Amino acid sequence: MKFILKLLVLMASVAVASGANFRTVIIDPGHGGHDNGGQWGRVYEKHLALDTAYRLEGKLKALGYQTVMTRRSDYFISLPQRVTTGNRFNNAIFVSIHYNYTWKQDVSGLETFYSSSEGQKLAYHVQKNLISRTKTVDRKVKYARFYVIRHSKLPAILVEGGFVSNAAERSRMKSAWFRDSIAQGIADGIQRYRREN
Ligand SMILES: [Zn+2]
């Protein structure tokens, strides 16, 4: 009897530890402080990412998630610090938010990166919902060895919400409704991932 009870407790704790039951989302706004990220005129990636992160945090809290932000204002944190913040948690996922930049000004669209198989599932749902919310160019889900997703022990993704270097995307990014639909697309994707895993 005692043994069965122990076994049940063990099974319950294993179930909680699996990815599907996460209640916490680590939100990682890219760049900050002296690191502006992509930049065009006075449009800085670091500001866009932080604003989108706050919007995502609000939506996730309303859905009952706990959230942790790796930075809450315009200051610099290292990549290892971002990873360490996330890796303190077990039942959690890690979502890094960025905006893209390239010297080719005609390049546009949204893409989501992953580096693990669990991250790939999360990336798939987030990218799908991002595209349906924003109706923009789909640059698809991609494997990459970016530091923050490679070193995270959590299901981790890195979202690129469009190109600061593209005139049309830049003008959309400057408006709150677009950053809000990026945040909404990410939140929808997280919900979908949680339900289907
Ligand atoms: Zn970036």
PDB file of C-alpha atoms and ligand atoms in Angstrom:
ATOM      1  CA  MET A   1       0.000   0.000   0.000  1.00  0.00           C
ATOM      2  CA  LYS A   2       2.729   2.379   0.995  1.00  0.00           C
ATOM      3  CA  PHE A   3       4.626   1.434  -2.152  1.00  0.00           C
ATOM      4  CA  ILE A   4       1.603   2.142  -4.395  1.00  0.00           C
ATOM      5  CA  LEU A   5       1.134   5.509  -2.748  1.00  0.00           C
ATOM      6  CA  LYS A   6       4.788   6.356  -3.352  1.00  0.00           C
ATOM      7  CA  LEU A   7       4.449   5.251  -6.946  1.00  0.00           C
ATOM      8  CA  LEU A   8       1.398   7.458  -7.453  1.00  0.00           C
ATOM      9  CA  VAL A   9       3.210  10.449  -5.976  1.00  0.00           C
ATOM     10  CA  LEU A  10       6.163   9.750  -8.242  1.00  0.00           C
ATOM     11  CA  MET A  11       3.952   9.477 -11.334  1.00  0.00           C
ATOM     12  CA  ALA A  12       2.192  12.740 -10.436  1.00  0.00           C
ATOM     13  CA  SER A  13       5.496  14.594 -10.081  1.00  0.00           C
ATOM     14  CA  VAL A  14       6.748  13.221 -13.419  1.00  0.00           C
ATOM     15  CA  ALA A  15       3.535  14.397 -15.097  1.00  0.00           C
ATOM     16  CA  VAL A  16       3.990  17.926 -13.714  1.00  0.00           C
ATOM     17  CA  ALA A  17       7.547  18.031 -15.004  1.00  0.00           C
ATOM     18  CA  SER A  18       6.522  17.395 -18.640  1.00  0.00           C
ATOM     19  CA  GLY A  19       6.384  20.356 -21.015  1.00  0.00           C
ATOM     20  CA  ALA A  20       2.608  20.406 -21.444  1.00  0.00           C
ATOM     21  CA  ASN A  21       1.808  21.516 -17.911  1.00  0.00           C
ATOM     22  CA  PHE A  22       3.905  24.670 -17.883  1.00  0.00           C
ATOM     23  CA  ARG A  23       2.358  27.653 -16.137  1.00  0.00           C
ATOM     24  CA  THR A  24       5.249  30.071 -16.512  1.00  0.00           C
ATOM     25  CA  VAL A  25       6.448  31.926 -19.591  1.00  0.00           C
ATOM     26  CA  ILE A  26       9.896  33.519 -19.593  1.00  0.00           C
ATOM     27  CA  ILE A  27       9.686  36.571 -21.866  1.00  0.00           C
ATOM     28  CA  ASP A  28      13.034  37.785 -23.188  1.00  0.00           C
ATOM     29  CA  PRO A  29      12.990  41.183 -24.935  1.00  0.00           C
ATOM     30  CA  GLY A  30      16.091  41.257 -27.165  1.00  0.00           C
ATOM     31  CA  HIS A  31      18.957  43.756 -26.741  1.00  0.00           C
ATOM     32  CA  GLY A  32      18.768  46.808 -24.418  1.00  0.00           C
ATOM     33  CA  GLY A  33      20.992  49.582 -23.081  1.00  0.00           C
ATOM     34  CA  HIS A  34      24.001  50.252 -25.333  1.00  0.00           C
ATOM     35  CA  ASP A  35      22.890  47.331 -27.525  1.00  0.00           C
ATOM     36  CA  ASN A  36      20.199  48.848 -29.761  1.00  0.00           C
ATOM     37  CA  GLY A  37      19.797  45.794 -31.989  1.00  0.00           C
ATOM     38  CA  GLY A  38      18.544  46.598 -35.484  1.00  0.00           C
ATOM     39  CA  GLN A  39      18.220  50.330 -36.036  1.00  0.00           C
ATOM     40  CA  TRP A  40      16.814  52.635 -38.707  1.00  0.00           C
ATOM     41  CA  GLY A  41      16.762  56.337 -37.905  1.00  0.00           C
ATOM     42  CA  ARG A  42      15.193  56.562 -34.487  1.00  0.00           C
ATOM     43  CA  VAL A  43      13.472  53.179 -34.725  1.00  0.00           C
ATOM     44  CA  TYR A  44      15.377  50.806 -32.440  1.00  0.00           C
ATOM     45  CA  GLU A  45      14.789  47.087 -32.199  1.00  0.00           C
ATOM     46  CA  LYS A  46      15.403  47.143 -28.426  1.00  0.00           C
ATOM     47  CA  HIS A  47      12.403  49.462 -27.879  1.00  0.00           C
ATOM     48  CA  LEU A  48      10.095  47.519 -30.191  1.00  0.00           C
ATOM     49  CA  ALA A  49      11.034  44.245 -28.491  1.00  0.00           C
ATOM     50  CA  LEU A  50      10.431  45.615 -24.979  1.00  0.00           C
ATOM     51  CA  ASP A  51       7.047  47.088 -25.914  1.00  0.00           C
ATOM     52  CA  THR A  52       5.968  43.816 -27.536  1.00  0.00           C
ATOM     53  CA  ALA A  53       7.174  41.898 -24.468  1.00  0.00           C
ATOM     54  CA  TYR A  54       5.026  44.036 -22.128  1.00  0.00           C
ATOM     55  CA  ARG A  55       2.008  43.488 -24.363  1.00  0.00           C
ATOM     56  CA  LEU A  56       2.643  39.738 -24.376  1.00  0.00           C
ATOM     57  CA  GLU A  57       3.022  39.734 -20.600  1.00  0.00           C
ATOM     58  CA  GLY A  58      -0.374  41.425 -20.171  1.00  0.00           C
ATOM     59  CA  LYS A  59      -2.114  38.942 -22.460  1.00  0.00           C
ATOM     60  CA  LEU A  60      -0.513  35.906 -20.802  1.00  0.00           C
ATOM     61  CA  LYS A  61      -1.361  37.119 -17.297  1.00  0.00           C
ATOM     62  CA  ALA A  62      -4.976  37.577 -18.381  1.00  0.00           C
ATOM     63  CA  LEU A  63      -4.923  33.927 -19.507  1.00  0.00           C
ATOM     64  CA  GLY A  64      -3.666  32.810 -16.078  1.00  0.00           C
ATOM     65  CA  TYR A  65       0.049  32.296 -16.837  1.00  0.00           C
ATOM     66  CA  GLN A  66       2.869  33.430 -14.614  1.00  0.00           C
ATOM     67  CA  THR A  67       5.395  35.553 -16.441  1.00  0.00           C
ATOM     68  CA  VAL A  68       9.022  36.446 -15.900  1.00  0.00           C
ATOM     69  CA  MET A  69      10.711  39.172 -17.959  1.00  0.00           C
ATOM     70  CA  THR A  70      14.485  39.011 -18.433  1.00  0.00           C
ATOM     71  CA  ARG A  71      14.550  42.831 -18.538  1.00  0.00           C
ATOM     72  CA  ARG A  72      11.884  45.407 -17.700  1.00  0.00           C
ATOM     73  CA  SER A  73      13.413  48.591 -19.063  1.00  0.00           C
ATOM     74  CA  ASP A  74      16.149  49.854 -21.350  1.00  0.00           C
ATOM     75  CA  TYR A  75      19.297  48.312 -19.847  1.00  0.00           C
ATOM     76  CA  PHE A  76      21.878  45.807 -21.040  1.00  0.00           C
ATOM     77  CA  ILE A  77      21.857  42.169 -19.937  1.00  0.00           C
ATOM     78  CA  SER A  78      24.181  39.482 -21.285  1.00  0.00           C
ATOM     79  CA  LEU A  79      22.986  36.422 -23.174  1.00  0.00           C
ATOM     80  CA  PRO A  80      24.076  34.054 -20.328  1.00  0.00           C
ATOM     81  CA  GLN A  81      22.079  36.167 -17.833  1.00  0.00           C
ATOM     82  CA  ARG A  82      18.953  35.762 -19.987  1.00  0.00           C
ATOM     83  CA  VAL A  83      19.429  32.002 -20.111  1.00  0.00           C
ATOM     84  CA  THR A  84      20.103  31.759 -16.355  1.00  0.00           C
ATOM     85  CA  THR A  85      16.858  33.597 -15.578  1.00  0.00           C
ATOM     86  CA  GLY A  86      14.888  31.029 -17.585  1.00  0.00           C
ATOM     87  CA  ASN A  87      16.769  27.954 -16.414  1.00  0.00           C
ATOM     88  CA  ARG A  88      15.772  28.607 -12.799  1.00  0.00           C
ATOM     89  CA  PHE A  89      12.314  27.318 -13.730  1.00  0.00           C
ATOM     90  CA  ASN A  90      11.148  23.824 -14.564  1.00  0.00           C
ATOM     91  CA  ASN A  91       7.556  24.033 -15.807  1.00  0.00           C
ATOM     92  CA  ALA A  92       8.162  26.915 -18.149  1.00  0.00           C
ATOM     93  CA  ILE A  93       8.811  27.936 -21.722  1.00  0.00           C
ATOM     94  CA  PHE A  94      11.224  30.587 -23.014  1.00  0.00           C
ATOM     95  CA  VAL A  95      10.185  33.183 -25.615  1.00  0.00           C
ATOM     96  CA  SER A  96      12.737  35.653 -26.949  1.00  0.00           C
ATOM     97  CA  ILE A  97      11.369  38.648 -28.882  1.00  0.00           C
ATOM     98  CA  HIS A  98      13.333  40.392 -31.618  1.00  0.00           C
ATOM     99  CA  TYR A  99      12.865  42.450 -34.763  1.00  0.00           C
ATOM    100  CA  ASN A 100      15.023  41.788 -37.770  1.00  0.00           C
ATOM    101  CA  TYR A 101      17.519  43.817 -39.785  1.00  0.00           C
ATOM    102  CA  THR A 102      19.316  43.320 -43.093  1.00  0.00           C
ATOM    103  CA  TRP A 103      21.075  45.577 -45.591  1.00  0.00           C
ATOM    104  CA  LYS A 104      18.716  44.240 -48.289  1.00  0.00           C
ATOM    105  CA  GLN A 105      15.846  46.654 -47.848  1.00  0.00           C
ATOM    106  CA  ASP A 106      13.319  44.613 -49.836  1.00  0.00           C
ATOM    107  CA  VAL A 107      13.484  41.637 -47.454  1.00  0.00           C
ATOM    108  CA  SER A 108      10.405  41.350 -45.244  1.00  0.00           C
ATOM    109  CA  GLY A 109       8.399  38.926 -43.133  1.00  0.00           C
ATOM    110  CA  LEU A 110       8.165  37.110 -39.834  1.00  0.00           C
ATOM    111  CA  GLU A 111      10.123  34.056 -38.722  1.00  0.00           C
ATOM    112  CA  THR A 112      10.443  31.935 -35.592  1.00  0.00           C
ATOM    113  CA  PHE A 113      13.603  30.042 -34.596  1.00  0.00           C
ATOM    114  CA  TYR A 114      14.061  26.941 -32.428  1.00  0.00           C
ATOM    115  CA  SER A 115      16.966  24.699 -31.525  1.00  0.00           C
ATOM    116  CA  SER A 116      15.312  21.688 -29.803  1.00  0.00           C
ATOM    117  CA  SER A 117      12.491  19.343 -30.845  1.00  0.00           C
ATOM    118  CA  GLU A 118      10.199  20.708 -28.127  1.00  0.00           C
ATOM    119  CA  GLY A 119      11.100  24.228 -29.204  1.00  0.00           C
ATOM    120  CA  GLN A 120      10.201  23.274 -32.764  1.00  0.00           C
ATOM    121  CA  LYS A 121       6.634  22.362 -31.738  1.00  0.00           C
ATOM    122  CA  LEU A 122       6.236  25.639 -29.882  1.00  0.00           C
ATOM    123  CA  ALA A 123       7.753  27.555 -32.818  1.00  0.00           C
ATOM    124  CA  TYR A 124       5.328  25.915 -35.248  1.00  0.00           C
ATOM    125  CA  HIS A 125       2.247  27.039 -33.302  1.00  0.00           C
ATOM    126  CA  VAL A 126       3.580  30.540 -32.629  1.00  0.00           C
ATOM    127  CA  GLN A 127       4.595  31.149 -36.258  1.00  0.00           C
ATOM    128  CA  LYS A 128       1.238  29.889 -37.562  1.00  0.00           C
ATOM    129  CA  ASN A 129      -0.692  32.198 -35.245  1.00  0.00           C
ATOM    130  CA  LEU A 130       1.635  35.152 -35.895  1.00  0.00           C
ATOM    131  CA  ILE A 131       0.973  34.910 -39.616  1.00  0.00           C
ATOM    132  CA  SER A 132      -2.783  34.597 -39.203  1.00  0.00           C
ATOM    133  CA  ARG A 133      -2.860  37.650 -36.873  1.00  0.00           C
ATOM    134  CA  THR A 134      -0.573  39.917 -38.889  1.00  0.00           C
ATOM    135  CA  LYS A 135      -1.278  38.712 -42.470  1.00  0.00           C
ATOM    136  CA  THR A 136       2.353  39.305 -43.360  1.00  0.00           C
ATOM    137  CA  VAL A 137       5.073  37.412 -45.262  1.00  0.00           C
ATOM    138  CA  ASP A 138       5.681  33.943 -43.778  1.00  0.00           C
ATOM    139  CA  ARG A 139       9.422  33.233 -43.513  1.00  0.00           C
ATOM    140  CA  LYS A 140       8.540  30.031 -41.676  1.00  0.00           C
ATOM    141  CA  VAL A 141       9.958  28.186 -38.701  1.00  0.00           C
ATOM    142  CA  LYS A 142      13.728  27.650 -38.772  1.00  0.00           C
ATOM    143  CA  TYR A 143      16.421  25.813 -36.863  1.00  0.00           C
ATOM    144  CA  ALA A 144      19.190  28.029 -35.515  1.00  0.00           C
ATOM    145  CA  ARG A 145      21.873  27.819 -32.865  1.00  0.00           C
ATOM    146  CA  PHE A 146      21.258  31.260 -31.334  1.00  0.00           C
ATOM    147  CA  TYR A 147      22.731  31.436 -27.837  1.00  0.00           C
ATOM    148  CA  VAL A 148      19.554  31.975 -25.797  1.00  0.00           C
ATOM    149  CA  ILE A 149      17.566  29.153 -27.390  1.00  0.00           C
ATOM    150  CA  ARG A 150      20.529  26.761 -27.646  1.00  0.00           C
ATOM    151  CA  HIS A 151      21.416  27.050 -23.953  1.00  0.00           C
ATOM    152  CA  SER A 152      17.890  27.092 -22.566  1.00  0.00           C
ATOM    153  CA  LYS A 153      16.812  23.828 -20.968  1.00  0.00           C
ATOM    154  CA  LEU A 154      13.194  24.874 -21.524  1.00  0.00           C
ATOM    155  CA  PRO A 155      11.209  24.629 -24.775  1.00  0.00           C
ATOM    156  CA  ALA A 156      12.595  27.823 -26.308  1.00  0.00           C
ATOM    157  CA  ILE A 157      11.912  29.994 -29.341  1.00  0.00           C
ATOM    158  CA  LEU A 158      13.146  33.265 -30.794  1.00  0.00           C
ATOM    159  CA  VAL A 159      10.570  35.347 -32.679  1.00  0.00           C
ATOM    160  CA  GLU A 160      11.633  37.868 -35.338  1.00  0.00           C
ATOM    161  CA  GLY A 161       8.621  40.168 -35.766  1.00  0.00           C
ATOM    162  CA  GLY A 162       9.600  41.705 -39.101  1.00  0.00           C
ATOM    163  CA  PHE A 163      12.381  43.856 -40.560  1.00  0.00           C
ATOM    164  CA  VAL A 164      13.279  47.270 -39.185  1.00  0.00           C
ATOM    165  CA  SER A 165      15.206  47.691 -42.472  1.00  0.00           C
ATOM    166  CA  ASN A 166      12.067  47.315 -44.616  1.00  0.00           C
ATOM    167  CA  ALA A 167      10.113  50.572 -45.059  1.00  0.00           C
ATOM    168  CA  ALA A 168       6.636  49.004 -45.053  1.00  0.00           C
ATOM    169  CA  GLU A 169       7.302  46.798 -42.044  1.00  0.00           C
ATOM    170  CA  ARG A 170       9.051  49.612 -40.183  1.00  0.00           C
ATOM    171  CA  SER A 171       6.041  51.881 -40.530  1.00  0.00           C
ATOM    172  CA  ARG A 172       3.737  49.133 -39.231  1.00  0.00           C
ATOM    173  CA  MET A 173       6.061  48.403 -36.301  1.00  0.00           C
ATOM    174  CA  LYS A 174       5.804  52.021 -35.239  1.00  0.00           C
ATOM    175  CA  SER A 175       2.092  51.576 -34.604  1.00  0.00           C
ATOM    176  CA  ALA A 176       0.777  50.018 -31.400  1.00  0.00           C
ATOM    177  CA  TRP A 177      -1.812  47.834 -33.179  1.00  0.00           C
ATOM    178  CA  PHE A 178       0.913  45.970 -35.068  1.00  0.00           C
ATOM    179  CA  ARG A 179       3.045  45.292 -31.990  1.00  0.00           C
ATOM    180  CA  ASP A 180      -0.143  44.245 -30.253  1.00  0.00           C
ATOM    181  CA  SER A 181      -0.990  41.751 -32.993  1.00  0.00           C
ATOM    182  CA  ILE A 182       2.533  40.306 -32.735  1.00  0.00           C
ATOM    183  CA  ALA A 183       1.975  39.839 -28.992  1.00  0.00           C
ATOM    184  CA  GLN A 184      -1.477  38.363 -29.631  1.00  0.00           C
ATOM    185  CA  GLY A 185      -0.108  35.931 -32.229  1.00  0.00           C
ATOM    186  CA  ILE A 186       2.561  34.725 -29.793  1.00  0.00           C
ATOM    187  CA  ALA A 187      -0.024  34.332 -26.998  1.00  0.00           C
ATOM    188  CA  ASP A 188      -2.368  32.392 -29.322  1.00  0.00           C
ATOM    189  CA  GLY A 189       0.499  30.106 -30.340  1.00  0.00           C
ATOM    190  CA  ILE A 190       1.471  29.437 -26.721  1.00  0.00           C
ATOM    191  CA  GLN A 191      -2.145  28.503 -25.900  1.00  0.00           C
ATOM    192  CA  ARG A 192      -2.275  26.192 -28.903  1.00  0.00           C
ATOM    193  CA  TYR A 193       1.013  24.515 -27.972  1.00  0.00           C
ATOM    194  CA  ARG A 194      -0.189  23.974 -24.415  1.00  0.00           C
ATOM    195  CA  ARG A 195      -3.454  22.407 -25.571  1.00  0.00           C
ATOM    196  CA  GLU A 196      -1.874  20.101 -28.140  1.00  0.00           C
ATOM    197  CA  ASN A 197       1.072  18.761 -26.166  1.00  0.00           C
TER     198      ASN A 197
HETATM  199 ZN    ZN B   1      17.697  41.095 -32.276  1.00  0.00          ZN
END
